[in-house]
CSV table of C-alpha atoms in Angstrom, one decimal:
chain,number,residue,atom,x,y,z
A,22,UNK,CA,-19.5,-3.9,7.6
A,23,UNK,CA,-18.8,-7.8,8.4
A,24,UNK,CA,-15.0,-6.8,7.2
A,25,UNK,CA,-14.6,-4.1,9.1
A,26,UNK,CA,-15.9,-5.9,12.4
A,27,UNK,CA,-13.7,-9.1,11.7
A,28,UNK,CA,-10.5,-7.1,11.2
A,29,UNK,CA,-11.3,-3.9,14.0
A,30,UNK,CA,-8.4,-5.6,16.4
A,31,UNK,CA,-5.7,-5.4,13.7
A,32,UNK,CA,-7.1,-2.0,12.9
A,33,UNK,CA,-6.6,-0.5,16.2
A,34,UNK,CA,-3.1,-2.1,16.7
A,35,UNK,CA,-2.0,-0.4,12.9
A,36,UNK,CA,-3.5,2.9,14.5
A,37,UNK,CA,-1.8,2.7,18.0
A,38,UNK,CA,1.2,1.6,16.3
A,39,UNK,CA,0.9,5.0,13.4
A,40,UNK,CA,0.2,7.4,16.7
A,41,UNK,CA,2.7,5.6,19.1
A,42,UNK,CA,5.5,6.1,15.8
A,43,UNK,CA,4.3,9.6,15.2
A,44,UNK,CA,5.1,10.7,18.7
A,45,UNK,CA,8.2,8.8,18.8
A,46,UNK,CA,9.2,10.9,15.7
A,47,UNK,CA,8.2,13.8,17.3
A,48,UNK,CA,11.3,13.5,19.3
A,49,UNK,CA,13.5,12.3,17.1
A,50,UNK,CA,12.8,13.2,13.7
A,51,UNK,CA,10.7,16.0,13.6
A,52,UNK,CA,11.3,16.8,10.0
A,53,UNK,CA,9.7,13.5,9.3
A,54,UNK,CA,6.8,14.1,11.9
A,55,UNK,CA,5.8,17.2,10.1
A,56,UNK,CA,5.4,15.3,6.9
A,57,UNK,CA,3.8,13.0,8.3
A,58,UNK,CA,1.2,15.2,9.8
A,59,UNK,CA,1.1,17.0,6.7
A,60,UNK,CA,0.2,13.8,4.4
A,61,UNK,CA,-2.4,12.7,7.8
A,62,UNK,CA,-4.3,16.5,7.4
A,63,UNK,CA,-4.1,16.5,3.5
A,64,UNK,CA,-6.1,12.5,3.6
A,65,UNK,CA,-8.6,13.9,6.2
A,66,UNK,CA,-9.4,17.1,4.0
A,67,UNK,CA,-9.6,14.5,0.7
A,68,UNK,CA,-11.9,12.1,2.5
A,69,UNK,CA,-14.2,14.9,3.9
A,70,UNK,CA,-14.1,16.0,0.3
A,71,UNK,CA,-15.4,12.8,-0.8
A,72,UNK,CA,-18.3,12.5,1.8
A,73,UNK,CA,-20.6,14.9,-0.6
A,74,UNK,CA,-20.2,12.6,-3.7
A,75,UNK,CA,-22.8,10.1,-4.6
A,76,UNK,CA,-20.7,7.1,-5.7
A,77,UNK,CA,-19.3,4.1,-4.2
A,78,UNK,CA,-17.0,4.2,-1.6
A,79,UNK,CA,-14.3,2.3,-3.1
A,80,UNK,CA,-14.8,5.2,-5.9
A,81,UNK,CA,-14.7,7.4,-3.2
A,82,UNK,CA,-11.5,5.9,-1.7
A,83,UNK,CA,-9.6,6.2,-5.4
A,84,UNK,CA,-10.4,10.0,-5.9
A,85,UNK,CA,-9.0,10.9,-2.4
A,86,UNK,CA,-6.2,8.8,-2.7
A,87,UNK,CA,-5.4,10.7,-5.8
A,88,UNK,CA,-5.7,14.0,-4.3
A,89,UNK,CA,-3.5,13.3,-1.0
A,90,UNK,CA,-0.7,12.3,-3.6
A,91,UNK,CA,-1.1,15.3,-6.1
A,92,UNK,CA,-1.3,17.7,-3.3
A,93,UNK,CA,1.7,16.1,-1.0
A,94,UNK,CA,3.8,16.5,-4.7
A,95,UNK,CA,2.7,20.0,-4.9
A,96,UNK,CA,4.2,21.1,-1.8
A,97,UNK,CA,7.1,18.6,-2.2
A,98,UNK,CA,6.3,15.8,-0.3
A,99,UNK,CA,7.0,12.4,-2.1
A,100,UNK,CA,4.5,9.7,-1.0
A,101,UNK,CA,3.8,6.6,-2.5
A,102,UNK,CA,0.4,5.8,-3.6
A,103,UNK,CA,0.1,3.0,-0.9
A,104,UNK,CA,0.9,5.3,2.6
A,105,UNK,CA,-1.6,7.6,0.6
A,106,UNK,CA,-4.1,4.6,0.5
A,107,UNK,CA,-3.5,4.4,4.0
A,108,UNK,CA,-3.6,7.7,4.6
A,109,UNK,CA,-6.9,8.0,3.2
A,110,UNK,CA,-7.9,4.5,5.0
A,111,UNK,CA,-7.4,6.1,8.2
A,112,UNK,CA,-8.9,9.3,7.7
């Protein structure tokens, strides 16, 4: 919990720089915006997934992780395990 307090200002700056990006794709690219969503929604359905399970979060974090990749590949998005990781983190 101490982490998550001493780094909350970089947090929200990642997260208003993701959303301020996401609508500036929107725009611009919005074949990239739709993946982008589409990795967002699969890390939010892995995480609430996870919620159910009794082991540790870091546990938690890997499994989810691992399904928001397997599940981007299977409708062909390619995503690296670290914007998964992420993915997952901000889910």
């Amino acid at each position: 919990m101490e982490w998550l307090i001493n780094n909350l200002p970089a947090i929200i700056l990642v997260l208003g720089f993701v959303a301020g990006y996401y609508n500036y794709l929107k725009d611009h690219d919005p074949n990239l915006a739709s993946k982008i969503k589409v990795i967002g929604d699969l890390a939010n359905y892995a995480v609430s997934l996870q919620a159910t399970k009794a082991y540790s979060n870091s546990k938690k974090q890997e499994e989810a992780t691992k399904a928001v990749m397997e599940q981007a590949k299977a409708i062909g998005i390619k995503v690296t395990e670290a914007t998964a990781k992420g993915a997952v983190e901000q889910a």
